[in-house]
C-alpha atoms as a printed R data frame, in Angstrom:
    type eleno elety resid chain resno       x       y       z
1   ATOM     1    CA   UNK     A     1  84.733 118.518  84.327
2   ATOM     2    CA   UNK     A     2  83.788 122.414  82.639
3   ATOM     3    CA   UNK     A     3  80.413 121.624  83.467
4   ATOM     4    CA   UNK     A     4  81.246 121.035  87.462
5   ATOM     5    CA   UNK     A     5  83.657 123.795  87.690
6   ATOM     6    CA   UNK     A     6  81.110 126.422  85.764
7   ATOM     7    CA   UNK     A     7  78.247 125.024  87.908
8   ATOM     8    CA   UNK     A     8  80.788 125.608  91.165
9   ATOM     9    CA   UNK     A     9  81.512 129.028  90.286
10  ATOM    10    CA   UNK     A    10  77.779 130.052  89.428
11  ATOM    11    CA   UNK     A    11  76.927 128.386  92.690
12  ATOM    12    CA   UNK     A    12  79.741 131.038  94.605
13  ATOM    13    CA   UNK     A    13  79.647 133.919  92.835
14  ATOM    14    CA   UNK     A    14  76.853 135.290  95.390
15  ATOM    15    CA   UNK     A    15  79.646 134.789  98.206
16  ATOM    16    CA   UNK     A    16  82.681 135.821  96.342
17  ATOM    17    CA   UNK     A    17  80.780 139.275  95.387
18  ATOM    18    CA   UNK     A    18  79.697 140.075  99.082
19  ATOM    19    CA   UNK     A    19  83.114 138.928  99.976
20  ATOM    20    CA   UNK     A    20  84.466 141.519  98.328
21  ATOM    21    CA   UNK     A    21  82.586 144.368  98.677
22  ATOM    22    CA   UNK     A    22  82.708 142.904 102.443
23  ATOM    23    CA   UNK     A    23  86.360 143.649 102.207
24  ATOM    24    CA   UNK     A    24  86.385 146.574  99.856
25  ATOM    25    CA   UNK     A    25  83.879 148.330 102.778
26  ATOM    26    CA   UNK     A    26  86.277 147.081 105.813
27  ATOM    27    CA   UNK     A    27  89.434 148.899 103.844
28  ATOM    28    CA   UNK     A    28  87.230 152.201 103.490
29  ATOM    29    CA   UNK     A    29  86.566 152.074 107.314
30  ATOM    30    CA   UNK     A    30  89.727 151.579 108.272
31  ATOM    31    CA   UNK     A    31  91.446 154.330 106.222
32  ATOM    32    CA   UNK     A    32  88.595 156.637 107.809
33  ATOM    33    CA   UNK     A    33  89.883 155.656 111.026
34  ATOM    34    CA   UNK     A    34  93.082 156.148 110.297
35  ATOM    35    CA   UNK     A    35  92.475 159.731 108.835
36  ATOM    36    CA   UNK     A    36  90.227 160.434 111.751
37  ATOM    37    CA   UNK     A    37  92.992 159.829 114.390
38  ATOM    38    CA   UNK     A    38  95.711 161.905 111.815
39  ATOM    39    CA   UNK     A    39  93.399 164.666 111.225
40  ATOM    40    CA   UNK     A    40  91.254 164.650 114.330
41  ATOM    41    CA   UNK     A    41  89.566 168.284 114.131
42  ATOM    42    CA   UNK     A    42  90.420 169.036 110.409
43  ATOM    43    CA   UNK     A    43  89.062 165.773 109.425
44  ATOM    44    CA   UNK     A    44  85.801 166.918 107.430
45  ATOM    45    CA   UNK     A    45  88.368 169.033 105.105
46  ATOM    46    CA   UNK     A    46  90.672 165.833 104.711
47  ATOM    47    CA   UNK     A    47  88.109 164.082 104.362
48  ATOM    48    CA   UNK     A    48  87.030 164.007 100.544
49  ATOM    49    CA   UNK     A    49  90.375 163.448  99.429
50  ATOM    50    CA   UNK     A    50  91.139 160.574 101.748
51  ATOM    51    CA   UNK     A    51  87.585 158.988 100.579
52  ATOM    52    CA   UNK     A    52  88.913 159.511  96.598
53  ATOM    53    CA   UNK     A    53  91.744 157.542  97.474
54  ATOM    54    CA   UNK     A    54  90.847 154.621  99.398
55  ATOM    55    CA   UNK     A    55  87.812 153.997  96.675
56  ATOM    56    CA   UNK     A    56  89.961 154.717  93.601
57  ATOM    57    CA   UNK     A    57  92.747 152.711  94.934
58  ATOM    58    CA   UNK     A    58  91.600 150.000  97.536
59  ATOM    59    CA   UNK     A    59  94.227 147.471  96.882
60  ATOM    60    CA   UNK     A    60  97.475 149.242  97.386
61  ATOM    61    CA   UNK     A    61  95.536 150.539 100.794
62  ATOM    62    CA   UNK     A    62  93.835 147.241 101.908
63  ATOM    63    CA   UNK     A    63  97.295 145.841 101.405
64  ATOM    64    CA   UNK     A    64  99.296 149.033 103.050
65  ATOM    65    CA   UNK     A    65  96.733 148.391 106.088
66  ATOM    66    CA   UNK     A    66  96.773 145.067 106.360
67  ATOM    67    CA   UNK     A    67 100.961 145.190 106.232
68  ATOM    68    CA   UNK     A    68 100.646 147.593 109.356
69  ATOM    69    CA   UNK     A    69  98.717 144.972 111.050
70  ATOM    70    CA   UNK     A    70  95.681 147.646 111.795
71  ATOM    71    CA   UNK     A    71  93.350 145.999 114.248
72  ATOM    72    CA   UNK     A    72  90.315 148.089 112.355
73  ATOM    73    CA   UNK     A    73  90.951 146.495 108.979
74  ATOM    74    CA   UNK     A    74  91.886 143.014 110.681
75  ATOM    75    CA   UNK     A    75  88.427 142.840 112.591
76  ATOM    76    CA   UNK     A    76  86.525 144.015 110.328
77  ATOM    77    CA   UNK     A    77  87.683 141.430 107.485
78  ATOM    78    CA   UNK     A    78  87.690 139.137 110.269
79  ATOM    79    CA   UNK     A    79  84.196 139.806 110.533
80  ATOM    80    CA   UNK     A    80  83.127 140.220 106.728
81  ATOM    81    CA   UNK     A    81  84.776 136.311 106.030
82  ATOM    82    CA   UNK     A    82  82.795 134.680 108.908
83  ATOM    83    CA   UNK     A    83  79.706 136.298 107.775
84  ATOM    84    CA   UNK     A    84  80.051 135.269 104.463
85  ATOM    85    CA   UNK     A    85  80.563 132.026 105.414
86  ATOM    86    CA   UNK     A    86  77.718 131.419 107.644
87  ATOM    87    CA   UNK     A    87  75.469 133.331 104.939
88  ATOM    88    CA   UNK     A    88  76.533 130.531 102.367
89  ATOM    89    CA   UNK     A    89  76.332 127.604 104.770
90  ATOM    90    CA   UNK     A    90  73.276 128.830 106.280
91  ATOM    91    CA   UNK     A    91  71.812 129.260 102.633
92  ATOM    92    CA   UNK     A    92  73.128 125.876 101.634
93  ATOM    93    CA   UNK     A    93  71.460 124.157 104.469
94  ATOM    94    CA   UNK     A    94  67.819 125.568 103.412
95  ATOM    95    CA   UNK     A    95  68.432 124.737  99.997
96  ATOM    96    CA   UNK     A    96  68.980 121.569 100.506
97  ATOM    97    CA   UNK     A    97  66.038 120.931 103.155
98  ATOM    98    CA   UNK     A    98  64.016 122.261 100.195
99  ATOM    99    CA   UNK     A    99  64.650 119.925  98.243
100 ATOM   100    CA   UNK     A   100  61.871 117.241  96.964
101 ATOM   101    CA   UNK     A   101  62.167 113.795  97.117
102 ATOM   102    CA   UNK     A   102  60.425 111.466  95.500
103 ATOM   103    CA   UNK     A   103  57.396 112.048  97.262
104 ATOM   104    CA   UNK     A   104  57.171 115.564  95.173
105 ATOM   105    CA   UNK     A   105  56.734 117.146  98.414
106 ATOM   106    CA   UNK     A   106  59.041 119.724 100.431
107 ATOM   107    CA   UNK     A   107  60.433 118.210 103.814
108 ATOM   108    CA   UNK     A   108  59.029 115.793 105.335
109 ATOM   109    CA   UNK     A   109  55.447 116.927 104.656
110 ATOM   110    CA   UNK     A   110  53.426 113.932 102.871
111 ATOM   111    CA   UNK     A   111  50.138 113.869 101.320
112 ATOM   112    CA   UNK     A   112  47.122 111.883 102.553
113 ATOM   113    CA   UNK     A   113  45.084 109.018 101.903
114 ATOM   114    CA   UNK     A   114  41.096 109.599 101.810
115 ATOM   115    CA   UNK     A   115  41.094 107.044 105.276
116 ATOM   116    CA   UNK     A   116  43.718 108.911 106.772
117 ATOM   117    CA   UNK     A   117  41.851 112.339 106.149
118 ATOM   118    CA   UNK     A   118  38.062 110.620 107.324
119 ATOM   119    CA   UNK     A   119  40.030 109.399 110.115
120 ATOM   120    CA   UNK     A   120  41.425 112.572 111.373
121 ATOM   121    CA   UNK     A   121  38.977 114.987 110.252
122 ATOM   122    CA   UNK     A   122  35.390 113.104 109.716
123 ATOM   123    CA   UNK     A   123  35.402 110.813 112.903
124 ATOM   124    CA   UNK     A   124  32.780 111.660 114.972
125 ATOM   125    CA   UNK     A   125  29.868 109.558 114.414
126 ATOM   126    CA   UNK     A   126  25.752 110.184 113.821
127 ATOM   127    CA   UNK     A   127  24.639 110.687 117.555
128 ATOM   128    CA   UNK     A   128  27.763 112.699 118.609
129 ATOM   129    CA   UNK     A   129  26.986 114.486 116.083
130 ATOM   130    CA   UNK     A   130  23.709 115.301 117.134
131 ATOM   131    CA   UNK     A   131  24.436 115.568 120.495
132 ATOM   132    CA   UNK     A   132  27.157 118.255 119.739
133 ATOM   133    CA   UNK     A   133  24.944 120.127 117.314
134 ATOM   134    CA   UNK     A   134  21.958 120.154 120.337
135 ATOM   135    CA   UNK     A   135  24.252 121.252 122.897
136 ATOM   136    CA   UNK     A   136  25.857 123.925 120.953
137 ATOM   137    CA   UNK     A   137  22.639 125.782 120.031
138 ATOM   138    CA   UNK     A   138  20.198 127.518 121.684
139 ATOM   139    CA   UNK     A   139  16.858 126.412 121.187
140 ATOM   140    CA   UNK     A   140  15.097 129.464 121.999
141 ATOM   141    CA   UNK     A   141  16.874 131.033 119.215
142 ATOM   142    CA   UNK     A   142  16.359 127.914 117.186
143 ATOM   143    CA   UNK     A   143  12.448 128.536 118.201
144 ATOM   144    CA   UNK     A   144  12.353 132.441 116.751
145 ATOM   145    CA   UNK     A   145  14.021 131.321 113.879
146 ATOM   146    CA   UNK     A   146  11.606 129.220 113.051
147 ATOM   147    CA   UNK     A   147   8.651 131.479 114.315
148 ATOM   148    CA   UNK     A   148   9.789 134.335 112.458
149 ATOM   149    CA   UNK     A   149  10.199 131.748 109.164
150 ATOM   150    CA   UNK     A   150   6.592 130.606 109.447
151 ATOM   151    CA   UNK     A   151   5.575 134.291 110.193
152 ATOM   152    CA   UNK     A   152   7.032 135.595 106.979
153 ATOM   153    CA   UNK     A   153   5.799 132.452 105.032
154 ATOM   154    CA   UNK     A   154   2.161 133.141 105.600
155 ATOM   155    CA   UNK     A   155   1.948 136.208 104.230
156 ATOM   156    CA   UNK     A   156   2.963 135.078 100.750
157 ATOM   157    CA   UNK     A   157   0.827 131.910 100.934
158 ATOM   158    CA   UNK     A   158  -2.065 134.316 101.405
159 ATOM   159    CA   UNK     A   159  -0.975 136.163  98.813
160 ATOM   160    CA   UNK     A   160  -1.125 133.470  96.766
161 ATOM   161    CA   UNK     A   161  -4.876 132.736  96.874
């Protein structure tokens, strides 16, 4: 039973973390709001101070905020849960289709038997073969080729008597 609930909370501590700062970002935003719409053009010399206290003290504001029902704080949490959740069951869901079966093998990916792979890849027999290798070249080239190999044999074969 310790081993299931410590393996539970190592598997959520990820969500619980971004959860939280999540939230702990949503109450900053909403007491800049609010200072913004109390201070309107004296707001960059409020501003300092109202940031001190919303990060020194986010739970007495988050919980002020969230008493006055403001829609800033509400959407934004709103926001920051659903996220979090889809992040985890998004994350869960490729975990899990990484997972390897018995096969040792991720998905549904499988590994070949030698007819398998001479029967997709190595099927084309002798003559096609040929016949794609003969229309696929040029036989003048193939012709200078081999002139120019005979040409530069000869000289060493002379040199050799």
């Amino acid at each position: 039973m310790k081993d299931k609930l410590l393996n539970s909370v190592k598997a959520s501590w990820p969500y619980l973390l971004t959860l939280i700062i999540g939230l702990y970002l949503a109450e900053i935003l909403a007491g800049s709001v609010m200072a913004l719409s109390r201070y309107k053009l004296a707001f960059a010399d409020h501003m300092p101070t109202v940031l001190k206290q919303l990060v020194l003290h986010p739970w007495h504001y988050y919980s002020l905020y969230l008493g006055q029902k403001n829609p800033v704080l509400i959407i934004v949490s709103i926001a920051v849960v659903l996220y979090t959740v889809y992040f985890a069951l998004k994350r869960n869901s490729k975990h899990k289709a990484w997972e390897t079966a018995d096969t040792e093998t991720h998905g549904s990916a499988t590994w070949g038997d030698l007819k398998e792979l001479s029967d997709h890849y190595f099927s084309i027999s002798p003559k096609d073969l040929t016949t794609s290798f003969n229309t696929m070249t040029d036989l003048e080239a193939v012709k200078m080729l081999i002139d120019k190999s005979q040409s530069e044999t000869k000289p060493e074969k002379e040199n050799l008597k």
